[in-house]
Amino acid sequence: MSQLEIRDLWASIDGETILKGVNLVVPKGEVHALMGPNGAGKSTLGKILAGDPEYTVERGEILLDGENILELSPDERARKGLFLAFQYPVEVPGVTIANFLRLALQAKLGREVGVAEFWTKVKKALEILDWDEGYLSRYLNEGFSGGEKKRNEILQLLVLEPTYAVLDETDSGLDIDALKVVARGVNAMRGPNFGALVITHYQRILNYIQPDKVHVMMDGRVVATGGPELALELEAKGYEWLREKVKEGA
Amino acid sequence: MSELDIRQIGEEYRWHFIDEIRPVFKAEKGLTRRVIEAISYHKGEPEWMLKFRLRALEIFQKKPMPTWGPDLSGLDLDNLVYYVKPAEVRDAKSWDEVPEEIRRTYERLGIPEAERKVLAGVGAQYDSEMVYHRVREELERQGVIFVAIEEGMKKYEDLFKEYFAKVVPPEDNKFAALNSAAWSGGSFVYVPPGVKVELPLQAYFRVNTPEFGQFERTLIIVDEGAEVHYIEGCTAPMYSTESLHTGVIEIVVKRGARSRYTTIQNWSTNMYNLVTQRALVYGEAYHEWVDGNLGSKVTMKYPSSYLLEPGARSEILSIAFAKTGQHQDTGGKLILAAPHTSGTIVSKSISKGEGRASYRGLVKVMEGARHAKVNVECDALLIDPESRTDTYPYIEIEEESAHVGHEATVSKINDEQIFYLQSRGLEEDEAAALIVRGFIEPIAKELPLEYAVELNKLIELEMEGSVG
């Protein structure tokens, strides 16, 4: 049961149903891609996994290693090892990255984290991301460029070491160098004790993060699942091709 | 301040303990000529001071209560005791000479320990009198004076008379007049030319008697090119009836000098805290006010700097935290009266529950103050839907070449920020407290470390159970 499993998940916001029966499994140790056109519900799925209170879950289950986490608050989910890299990370003025990261790590581990232990971890993460120590004393995301915000999400991923991570369009708006850095961060996490769902609109990031599987979402449901070649096929033929194919199947 | 002490903040208002003290003299209730004469008699002060007090009493009686600000109707001036002499010993130079019960209070507050570690000098006032004053010997040798104001009046009479009530005269406002009539305790500080006092001097004010008025008066003279940092901390036990704290702080910052005055008032929430603080800043000198208002029922306090000669500068940093039942009416005043003077006011307030925080500030650029520059920034954070904030910025500009900037923001704790921080494992309360701490960080980082730590702990405590 070492997997992140979504079963028949239905969810809405302001009375509009966005997810219409999502089924998806990401086993621990694997990296899956979730692709789909704009408005398919990909980002909504990411936020609902993290417990965004803006959305109402109407039906279904989210099972983290077999445990239904739907009733848990966002922080309880995080402490159980779930992580969402935000598409639009939020600015928190006056709170330094260092201070925030240490508090988050302490919350995750449920114990005090000494300065030495903290620095060892953070330095390693900064090296992987080729990032300057100076960022640690900056305020969380305040005045950051889009690329810096995304890099900061991956820094948090590396320091907090979750069991399952959802990356919500971390590649959007990044130039090729920034994209490589982000990919390096995710690849550094790869291993038997880590599973990830990489949400993306484009195939490009998958050149740097090789997915074990590719899922495609349309109109609030997962409509296709395949190997890495599915992403390439989509890139070549477009989402319309798949839409037609799904219709034929139905 | 040890870590253990800081954790005790979890017991709501941690300074709520009442000492079993039998004062050696306690005046009858109300402010009368007889009470003033008794105060003067107990202090054994010169005739001119008694005359000054009686003149101030007349001014006080003539001036109406201010109605332009917070509601003061709960303040019954006739029901207060205006003078309580806690012990025969005054202004001891060693903690051993301080009566044991009083000494224990300051030990609980961590004062002697802080003195040994991080302070250049300590003054301690208990009800109406300073019970302790001491400055490090090397500073004494350099001519630094840090004594109770009564001792300053007697021992350094010429210097004292030159400045006393010149910065804040009794006519200034009703409560300055009240203080001038009933003043007791406070510090007298003189820093000779060129002497730099590296560690802060700290005065600690404690009120123990219920239905009592504390009227400390502090006079600080920073001579040319000298430097000093003075910190004032205040606490009191919580009684069911109202008390009053009305201080007057006068500061003279001479040519090229630098000074900083930090107040952290954490009075119990039955205290009316009505204080006048003013600095005269001369050529190329710099004065900074750091003002933290956390406690009290009502605070009216607008530290002001008068920039009197070219190149004088001043900065006023103010934090206010208003909970249900509290009205913090705070801000600052900058009067620019000479060319090339400049100043900044940064005010951050947090209102929680039905608390109300008001920013009230005056910026005045006088005619002839060419190229004067002022910037005012006031930010308010509202925690709950019923929380309240107001802004009263008064700006008077008589000089065309002046640059005056004013920015005000009001924000609420934002759900997206909470969700983001929660998604990293922080509980909802912790996330809210972190956002509040971030909000005041630009000012908190200017505070001495132990106060910054305490402020953070206080905010965490205040934010518990406040969201969701």
XYZ file of C-alpha atoms in Angstrom:
718
model
C 0.000 0.000 0.000
C 2.999 2.323 -0.307
C 1.358 4.676 -2.711
C -0.572 7.863 -3.158
C -3.958 6.831 -4.435
C -6.843 8.977 -5.616
C -10.183 7.164 -5.868
C -13.202 8.539 -7.702
C -12.531 12.092 -6.551
C -15.217 14.704 -7.197
C -14.704 18.336 -6.148
C -16.130 21.777 -6.757
C -15.530 25.451 -6.095
C -18.325 28.032 -5.841
C -20.833 25.423 -6.971
C -18.931 24.503 -10.118
C -17.752 20.929 -10.334
C -14.116 20.754 -11.459
C -13.087 17.186 -10.667
C -15.447 14.538 -11.962
C -14.198 11.204 -10.731
C -10.411 11.271 -10.782
C -8.630 7.942 -10.376
C -4.851 7.906 -10.115
C -2.104 5.937 -8.364
C 1.471 7.057 -7.769
C 3.477 4.274 -6.115
C 6.310 5.223 -3.805
C 9.579 5.142 -5.740
C 8.018 6.376 -8.989
C 7.704 9.732 -10.707
C 4.544 10.278 -12.728
C 3.605 13.118 -15.011
C 0.105 14.582 -15.122
C -0.579 16.400 -18.367
C -3.608 17.985 -19.893
C -4.992 21.090 -21.549
C -5.803 24.296 -19.647
C -8.885 23.944 -17.480
C -8.653 20.140 -17.250
C -8.485 20.331 -13.443
C -4.781 19.498 -12.956
C -3.967 22.382 -10.597
C -7.242 21.896 -8.757
C -6.225 18.313 -8.111
C -2.871 19.494 -6.719
C -4.513 21.971 -4.354
C -7.098 19.477 -3.186
C -4.387 16.938 -2.436
C -2.724 19.568 -0.207
C -6.057 20.384 1.468
C -6.918 23.830 0.087
C -10.056 24.855 2.032
C -11.343 26.857 -0.973
C -12.517 23.637 -2.585
C -15.282 21.282 -1.566
C -14.692 17.581 -2.006
C -17.985 15.940 -2.849
C -17.004 12.345 -3.175
C -14.058 10.002 -3.271
C -10.925 9.326 -1.310
C -7.300 10.346 -1.150
C -5.251 7.533 0.326
C -1.741 8.177 1.576
C -0.122 4.777 2.130
C -3.619 3.396 2.581
C -4.868 6.082 4.994
C -7.661 8.387 3.883
C -6.380 11.921 4.457
C -9.430 13.856 3.219
C -10.454 14.873 6.727
C -6.958 16.050 7.676
C -5.923 19.705 7.715
C -3.220 20.882 5.292
C -0.577 20.884 8.031
C -1.465 17.360 9.157
C -1.127 16.154 5.570
C 2.258 17.884 5.291
C 3.474 16.271 8.489
C 2.431 12.902 7.077
C 4.814 13.481 4.211
C 2.809 15.177 1.462
C 4.222 18.231 -0.275
C 2.799 20.591 -2.882
C 5.123 22.815 -4.887
C 2.827 25.767 -5.627
C 2.262 27.092 -9.105
C 2.059 30.585 -7.608
C 4.033 30.590 -4.345
C 2.740 33.160 -1.878
C 4.756 36.107 -0.552
C 5.113 36.323 3.229
C 6.814 39.639 4.057
C 9.153 39.856 7.036
C 9.641 36.083 7.357
C 13.088 34.953 6.271
C 13.455 31.751 4.275
C 15.882 30.448 6.912
C 13.482 31.041 9.770
C 10.537 29.605 7.872
C 12.414 26.524 6.651
C 13.601 25.689 10.143
C 10.098 26.027 11.595
C 8.702 23.868 8.795
C 11.384 21.231 9.282
C 10.724 21.152 13.015
C 7.012 20.779 12.357
C 7.661 17.968 9.890
C 10.021 16.069 12.188
C 8.056 16.872 15.335
C 11.173 17.857 17.257
C 13.653 20.690 17.717
C 16.210 20.936 14.954
C 19.604 22.252 16.013
C 21.370 24.955 14.058
C 24.147 22.613 12.912
C 21.765 19.933 11.657
C 19.667 22.551 9.896
C 22.621 24.152 8.133
C 24.018 20.846 6.939
C 20.703 20.070 5.279
C 20.160 23.491 3.796
C 23.681 23.800 2.436
C 23.367 20.504 0.634
C 20.081 21.628 -0.915
C 21.535 24.973 -1.962
C 24.426 23.201 -3.687
C 22.075 21.012 -5.706
C 20.144 24.095 -6.777
C 23.287 26.131 -7.386
C 21.794 28.840 -5.184
C 23.337 31.552 -3.079
C 23.242 31.353 0.734
C 22.198 35.004 0.647
C 18.665 33.937 -0.323
C 18.131 32.415 3.106
C 18.022 35.806 4.764
C 15.548 37.163 2.224
C 11.880 37.338 3.039
C 9.802 34.425 1.813
C 9.095 34.961 -1.915
C 8.911 38.722 -1.419
C 10.043 40.498 -4.562
C 11.175 37.173 -6.079
C 11.066 36.654 -9.833
C 8.927 33.779 -11.092
C 12.039 31.616 -11.469
C 13.280 32.398 -7.965
C 9.916 31.478 -6.494
C 9.991 28.096 -8.249
C 13.536 27.459 -7.133
C 12.489 28.295 -3.598
C 9.734 25.665 -3.804
C 12.301 23.051 -4.780
C 14.587 24.217 -1.956
C 11.736 23.491 0.448
C 11.182 20.108 -1.203
C 14.838 19.174 -0.692
C 14.965 20.328 2.918
C 11.621 18.890 4.044
C 12.131 15.564 2.194
C 8.478 14.576 1.838
C 7.427 11.054 0.872
C 5.105 12.276 -1.870
C 5.432 15.521 -3.777
C 3.046 17.186 -6.184
C 4.703 19.751 -8.442
C 2.105 22.093 -9.838
C 3.395 23.480 -13.152
C 6.765 24.168 -11.596
C 8.107 24.435 -15.153
C 5.783 27.183 -16.327
C 7.498 30.469 -17.038
C 10.987 29.053 -16.585
C 13.839 29.477 -19.036
C 15.829 26.412 -19.964
C 18.573 26.953 -17.346
C 16.081 27.395 -14.524
C 14.201 24.353 -15.773
C 17.369 22.255 -15.572
C 17.998 23.419 -12.016
C 14.462 22.517 -10.943
C 14.793 19.119 -12.597
C 18.096 18.551 -10.816
C 16.334 19.166 -7.514
C 13.546 16.696 -8.258
C 15.954 14.079 -9.578
C 18.033 14.408 -6.388
C 14.941 13.353 -4.453
C 14.313 10.284 -6.598
C 14.679 6.961 -4.884
C 12.702 4.095 -3.387
C 11.228 6.293 -0.637
C 9.911 9.106 -2.790
C 7.022 9.416 -5.159
C 6.120 12.443 -7.240
C 3.360 13.725 -9.454
C 4.688 16.317 -11.887
C 1.830 18.437 -13.213
C 2.686 20.109 -16.492
C 1.149 21.538 -19.569
C 4.154 20.851 -21.784
C 6.334 17.867 -22.479
C 9.510 19.977 -22.178
C 10.255 19.342 -18.479
C 9.940 15.594 -19.079
C 13.158 15.741 -21.084
C 14.897 16.432 -17.772
C 12.691 14.510 -15.364
C 12.047 11.095 -16.902
C 8.576 9.972 -15.797
C 7.807 6.350 -15.083
C 4.260 6.970 -16.232
C 2.245 9.702 -17.911
C -1.399 10.440 -17.104
C -3.592 12.764 -19.098
C -6.462 14.715 -17.589
C -9.373 16.211 -19.485
C -12.615 17.697 -18.204
C -11.961 16.709 -14.628
C -10.957 13.094 -15.207
C -7.881 11.051 -16.031
C -8.583 9.869 -19.571
C -5.353 8.165 -20.511
C -2.330 6.593 -18.865
C 0.794 5.387 -20.569
C 4.590 5.368 -20.645
C 6.873 8.325 -21.426
C 6.050 7.891 -25.121
C 2.507 9.174 -24.446
C 3.925 12.593 -23.611
C 5.879 12.682 -26.853
C 2.848 11.618 -28.847
C 0.784 14.381 -27.235
C 3.491 16.900 -28.013
C 3.438 15.833 -31.644
C -0.309 15.450 -32.156
C -1.866 17.838 -29.614
C -4.598 17.343 -27.029
C -7.348 17.451 -29.664
C -6.098 14.170 -31.047
C -6.518 12.547 -27.658
C -9.906 14.140 -27.154
C -11.124 12.563 -30.379
C -9.635 9.243 -29.407
C -11.365 9.308 -26.030
C -14.670 10.117 -27.687
C -14.274 7.176 -30.048
C -13.536 4.930 -27.104
C -16.652 6.158 -25.309
C 16.208 36.981 30.269
C 16.547 33.213 30.563
C 14.653 30.807 28.359
C 12.659 29.633 31.325
C 11.347 33.123 31.955
C 10.276 33.491 28.359
C 8.216 30.323 28.492
C 6.285 31.661 31.439
C 4.635 34.108 29.086
C 2.222 31.260 28.414
C 0.479 32.146 31.682
C -1.561 34.892 30.095
C -0.313 38.121 31.621
C 2.884 36.880 33.237
C 3.557 40.010 35.262
C 0.411 39.602 37.295
C 1.799 39.075 40.741
C 1.081 41.310 43.684
C 3.804 41.977 46.209
C 3.086 42.071 49.931
C 4.605 45.454 50.588
C 3.732 47.884 53.359
C 4.687 51.279 52.003
C 6.272 53.758 54.413
C 4.011 56.544 53.168
C 0.886 56.588 51.057
C -0.878 59.834 50.182
C -4.639 60.226 50.521
C -6.689 59.862 47.335
C -7.009 62.703 44.870
C -4.655 65.439 43.705
C -4.761 68.445 46.028
C -2.366 71.130 47.135
C -1.904 69.154 50.353
C -0.836 66.042 48.444
C 1.629 68.064 46.361
C 3.098 69.565 49.506
C 3.431 66.106 51.010
C 5.269 64.818 47.930
C 7.606 67.794 48.041
C 8.166 67.360 51.770
C 9.012 63.653 51.442
C 11.524 64.462 48.745
C 13.072 67.290 50.751
C 13.213 69.376 47.612
C 14.130 73.026 47.095
C 11.492 75.729 47.356
C 11.544 76.520 43.633
C 10.408 73.028 42.813
C 7.427 73.189 45.143
C 6.438 76.470 43.439
C 6.816 74.822 40.046
C 4.606 71.940 41.145
C 1.889 74.207 42.484
C 1.896 76.305 39.322
C 1.571 73.090 37.292
C -1.333 71.990 39.489
C -3.198 75.163 38.577
C -2.570 74.587 34.881
C -3.753 71.004 35.237
C -6.943 72.070 36.959
C -7.689 74.665 34.274
C -7.080 72.495 31.240
C -10.008 70.369 30.045
C -9.652 66.643 29.463
C -8.675 66.017 25.843
C -11.653 64.744 23.858
C -10.034 64.494 20.433
C -8.667 61.003 21.054
C -9.519 57.830 22.957
C -12.314 57.574 25.489
C -10.937 58.594 28.902
C -14.281 58.562 30.706
C -13.277 55.483 32.725
C -10.426 57.384 34.298
C -11.451 58.720 37.685
C -8.692 61.147 38.630
C -10.158 61.765 42.096
C -10.034 58.099 42.991
C -6.279 57.699 42.483
C -3.436 57.743 44.946
C -0.779 60.098 43.610
C 2.180 59.192 45.758
C 3.328 55.947 47.387
C 6.752 55.790 48.943
C 7.541 52.083 49.047
C 10.569 52.170 51.379
C 12.927 54.456 53.239
C 15.780 53.477 50.954
C 15.934 55.529 47.825
C 18.150 54.968 44.851
C 20.325 52.237 46.366
C 23.617 51.565 44.626
C 23.519 47.866 45.419
C 20.648 45.377 45.175
C 21.516 44.260 48.735
C 20.320 47.600 50.030
C 16.931 47.246 48.330
C 14.266 45.813 50.674
C 13.986 42.097 50.081
C 10.348 41.964 48.903
C 11.016 44.615 46.301
C 14.305 43.087 45.252
C 12.542 39.767 44.675
C 10.152 41.455 42.240
C 13.022 42.716 40.114
C 14.670 39.318 40.276
C 11.460 37.765 38.923
C 11.537 40.329 36.161
C 15.130 39.327 35.397
C 16.577 42.800 35.939
C 19.706 42.118 38.072
C 20.671 39.312 35.699
C 20.281 41.520 32.624
C 22.304 44.204 34.375
C 25.233 41.853 34.852
C 25.116 40.680 31.263
C 23.969 43.270 28.780
C 23.387 46.670 30.327
C 25.565 49.671 31.094
C 23.344 50.785 33.928
C 19.992 50.055 35.572
C 17.397 52.180 37.301
C 14.403 50.625 39.015
C 11.281 52.462 40.046
C 8.728 50.883 42.376
C 5.447 52.800 42.632
C 6.546 56.392 43.214
C 10.249 56.092 43.948
C 13.397 54.889 42.287
C 14.667 52.160 44.588
C 17.861 51.411 42.677
C 20.219 53.144 40.286
C 23.626 52.111 39.210
C 25.871 52.716 36.262
C 29.066 50.824 35.428
C 32.138 52.299 37.084
C 34.096 52.984 33.928
C 31.232 55.150 32.676
C 31.062 56.974 35.978
C 34.760 57.749 35.641
C 34.085 59.223 32.192
C 31.557 61.562 33.753
C 28.363 59.762 32.755
C 25.561 60.587 35.194
C 22.689 58.116 35.602
C 20.768 58.729 38.809
C 17.225 59.139 40.084
C 15.800 62.435 38.916
C 15.501 63.644 42.519
C 19.227 63.142 42.980
C 19.881 64.938 39.697
C 17.820 67.875 40.935
C 19.798 68.139 44.179
C 23.307 67.167 43.148
C 23.463 68.780 39.712
C 21.061 71.638 40.259
C 22.453 74.054 37.638
C 22.497 71.494 34.843
C 19.090 70.229 35.912
C 17.492 73.682 36.045
C 18.848 74.582 32.617
C 16.772 71.851 30.944
C 14.036 70.663 33.302
C 10.554 71.414 31.886
C 12.159 73.310 29.008
C 11.518 70.538 26.491
C 8.026 69.731 27.773
C 6.627 72.680 29.762
C 3.584 72.109 32.014
C 1.462 74.185 29.628
C 2.024 71.617 26.857
C -0.983 69.441 27.658
C -3.163 68.431 30.568
C -1.183 65.335 31.372
C 2.172 67.080 31.093
C 0.775 69.520 33.668
C -0.378 66.621 35.838
C 3.064 65.060 35.696
C 4.732 68.400 36.427
C 2.633 68.755 39.563
C 2.899 65.201 40.863
C 6.142 63.907 39.337
C 8.109 61.368 41.277
C 10.909 59.117 40.146
C 12.438 58.686 36.725
C 16.028 59.140 35.649
C 18.440 61.971 35.192
C 21.019 61.159 32.533
C 23.961 63.205 31.339
C 26.506 61.976 28.814
C 29.527 64.294 28.465
C 30.853 65.436 25.074
C 32.271 62.647 22.937
C 31.497 59.848 25.401
C 29.918 56.835 23.755
C 27.912 54.575 26.044
C 28.060 51.293 24.147
C 25.591 49.195 26.167
C 22.079 50.446 26.912
C 20.995 52.102 30.127
C 17.745 50.606 31.300
C 15.032 51.863 33.589
C 12.392 49.517 34.836
C 9.011 50.764 36.043
C 6.810 48.668 38.255
C 3.452 49.599 39.715
C 2.193 47.513 42.638
C -0.365 49.701 44.444
C -3.921 49.557 43.066
C -5.748 52.746 41.998
C -2.470 54.471 41.758
C -0.859 57.022 39.504
C 2.777 56.740 38.527
C 4.334 59.969 37.291
C 7.921 59.407 36.416
C 9.893 62.155 34.835
C 13.065 61.585 32.913
C 15.575 64.123 31.658
C 18.338 63.002 29.331
C 21.074 65.323 28.077
C 23.363 63.933 25.405
C 26.201 66.405 24.987
C 28.017 67.129 21.727
C 29.203 64.050 19.847
C 28.104 61.702 22.639
C 26.038 58.519 22.223
C 23.528 56.732 24.417
C 20.689 54.199 24.264
C 18.082 54.312 27.015
C 15.487 51.567 27.445
C 12.343 51.775 29.489
C 10.263 48.719 30.457
C 6.955 48.768 32.320
C 4.707 46.181 33.999
C 2.037 46.061 36.687
C -0.261 43.472 38.264
C -3.841 43.335 37.046
C -6.402 44.907 39.372
C -10.095 45.301 38.790
C -9.844 49.083 39.061
C -8.100 51.542 36.787
C -4.618 52.933 37.278
C -2.730 55.715 35.576
C 0.778 56.058 34.245
C 1.667 59.535 33.086
C 5.320 60.033 32.301
C 7.153 62.974 30.836
C 10.377 62.298 28.987
C 12.608 65.191 27.976
C 15.653 64.614 25.831
C 18.236 67.078 24.554
C 20.483 65.784 21.788
C 23.266 68.258 21.167
C 25.317 68.851 18.044
C 26.615 65.654 16.450
C 25.245 63.419 19.213
C 23.271 60.190 18.743
C 20.612 58.826 21.005
C 17.952 56.190 21.035
C 15.059 55.850 23.453
C 13.278 52.494 23.503
C 10.036 51.865 25.373
C 8.375 48.508 25.733
C 5.244 48.988 27.751
C 3.417 45.870 28.733
C 1.179 47.372 31.391
C -1.755 45.358 32.617
C -4.958 46.119 30.733
C -6.470 48.291 33.466
C -3.827 50.986 32.970
C -4.318 54.357 31.328
C -0.953 55.136 29.814
C -0.790 58.814 28.856
C 2.762 59.846 28.173
C 4.544 62.845 26.675
C 7.946 62.141 25.140
C 9.916 64.801 23.318
C 13.430 65.298 22.030
C 15.171 68.476 20.900
C 17.678 67.550 18.221
C 20.480 69.953 17.285
C 22.871 70.247 14.327
C 23.898 66.973 12.637
C 22.570 65.071 15.639
C 20.373 61.985 15.397
C 17.629 60.783 17.665
C 15.600 57.613 17.433
C 12.411 56.628 19.225
C 11.523 52.948 19.344
C 8.108 52.611 20.878
C 6.409 49.308 21.632
C 2.894 49.456 23.059
C 1.539 46.054 23.960
C -0.291 46.472 27.228
C -2.543 49.092 28.904
C -6.260 49.799 28.521
C -5.710 53.099 26.733
C -2.411 54.474 25.520
C -1.951 57.955 24.133
C 1.635 58.403 23.147
C 3.215 60.275 20.265
C 6.983 60.523 20.736
C 8.120 63.722 19.092
C 11.352 65.105 17.719
C 12.010 68.783 17.130
C 14.760 69.123 14.538
C 16.126 72.535 15.395
C 19.379 72.930 13.472
C 20.663 72.017 10.006
C 21.406 68.348 9.477
C 19.383 67.135 12.468
C 17.720 63.773 11.840
C 15.227 61.600 13.613
C 13.478 58.298 13.211
C 10.357 57.164 15.037
C 9.503 53.463 15.009
C 6.251 52.458 16.609
C 4.567 49.085 17.144
C 1.165 48.759 18.736
C -0.823 45.643 19.551
C -4.469 46.194 20.519
C -6.619 43.367 21.817
C -10.256 43.426 22.911
C -10.663 46.136 25.554
C -7.591 48.036 24.428
C -7.212 51.231 22.472
C -3.685 52.058 21.362
C -3.620 55.629 20.084
C -0.001 56.016 19.081
C 2.235 57.446 16.416
C 4.754 60.255 16.402
C 5.479 63.876 15.665
C 8.254 65.369 13.608
C 8.792 69.101 13.586
C 11.376 70.194 11.049
C 12.500 73.684 11.883
C 15.824 74.016 10.055
C 17.225 73.469 6.546
C 18.370 69.988 5.519
C 16.684 68.241 8.395
C 15.095 64.860 7.799
C 12.963 62.320 9.547
C 10.994 59.100 9.217
C 7.992 57.691 11.027
C 7.301 53.986 10.636
C 4.247 52.724 12.452
C 2.944 49.162 12.488
C -0.179 48.216 14.355
C -2.026 44.978 14.903
C -5.641 44.865 16.031
C -7.147 41.669 17.294
C -10.638 40.835 18.518
C -12.374 44.135 19.196
C -9.067 45.901 19.758
C -8.529 49.296 18.222
C -5.228 50.728 17.058
C -5.051 54.293 15.822
C -2.150 55.983 14.163
C -1.974 59.650 15.025
C 0.934 61.613 13.670
C 2.036 65.133 12.971
C 4.557 66.224 10.389
C 5.308 69.908 10.389
C 7.821 71.592 8.106
C 8.392 75.175 9.219
C 9.010 78.046 6.891
C 12.713 78.279 6.068
C 13.369 74.563 6.643
C 14.641 74.300 3.084
C 15.074 70.841 1.591
C 13.593 69.185 4.617
C 12.671 65.552 3.992
C 10.079 63.440 5.757
C 8.685 60.032 5.108
C 5.773 58.466 6.939
C 4.735 54.867 6.589
C 1.929 53.376 8.612
C 0.725 49.845 8.177
C -2.147 48.254 10.006
C -2.924 44.556 10.221
C -6.404 43.398 11.206
C -6.777 39.904 12.600
C -10.533 39.633 13.097
C -13.568 41.059 11.295
C -14.438 43.192 14.357
C -10.906 44.581 14.752
C -10.491 48.279 14.121
C -7.835 50.670 12.919
C -7.835 54.379 12.116
C -5.278 56.793 10.730
C -5.045 60.456 11.670
C -2.121 61.938 9.783
C -1.705 65.677 10.252
C 0.645 67.301 7.798
C 1.519 71.010 7.868
C 3.987 72.246 5.312
C 5.106 75.856 5.228
C 8.142 75.323 3.019
C 7.953 74.748 -0.717
C 11.183 72.807 -1.147
C 10.140 70.164 1.384
C 9.775 66.518 0.380
C 7.041 64.791 2.305
C 5.942 61.231 1.640
C 3.075 59.439 3.306
C 2.028 55.855 2.774
C -0.621 53.959 4.654
C -1.771 50.368 4.231
C -4.372 48.236 5.931
C -4.144 44.505 5.478
C -5.831 41.412 6.738
C -4.325 38.038 7.356
C -4.654 36.420 4.024
C -6.075 32.897 3.597
C -3.627 32.054 0.830
C -0.685 32.842 3.090
C -2.155 30.666 5.824
C -2.726 27.773 3.411
C 0.790 28.081 1.995
C 2.418 27.964 5.428
C 0.088 25.191 6.579
C 0.992 23.129 3.540
C 4.545 23.147 4.923
C 3.474 21.608 8.215
C 2.774 24.672 10.391
C -0.476 24.618 12.331
C -2.999 27.326 11.541
C -2.208 29.344 14.688
C 1.519 29.064 14.101
C 1.057 30.209 10.527
C -0.954 33.251 11.632
C 1.590 34.121 14.321
C 4.396 33.845 11.777
C 2.607 36.248 9.438
C 2.127 38.741 12.286
C 5.761 38.424 13.307
C 6.786 39.055 9.727
C 4.574 42.119 9.660
C 6.379 43.747 12.583
C 9.826 42.379 11.703
C 11.152 45.691 10.309
C 10.713 47.196 13.782
C 11.292 44.096 15.901
C 14.792 43.755 14.494
C 15.627 47.157 15.986
C 14.740 45.947 19.472
C 17.243 44.567 21.961
C 17.286 40.799 21.528
C 15.525 39.849 24.744
C 12.653 42.186 23.924
C 12.417 40.921 20.379
C 12.209 37.348 21.667
C 9.595 38.323 24.206
C 7.575 40.196 21.613
C 7.569 37.148 19.354
C 6.462 34.882 22.188
C 3.750 37.328 23.116
C 2.418 37.359 19.570
C 2.400 33.576 19.434
C 0.424 33.532 22.646
C -1.997 36.178 21.446
C -2.587 34.341 18.191
C -3.456 31.022 19.811
C -6.945 30.002 18.821
C -7.452 33.244 16.963
C -7.952 31.919 13.459
C -10.416 29.580 11.869
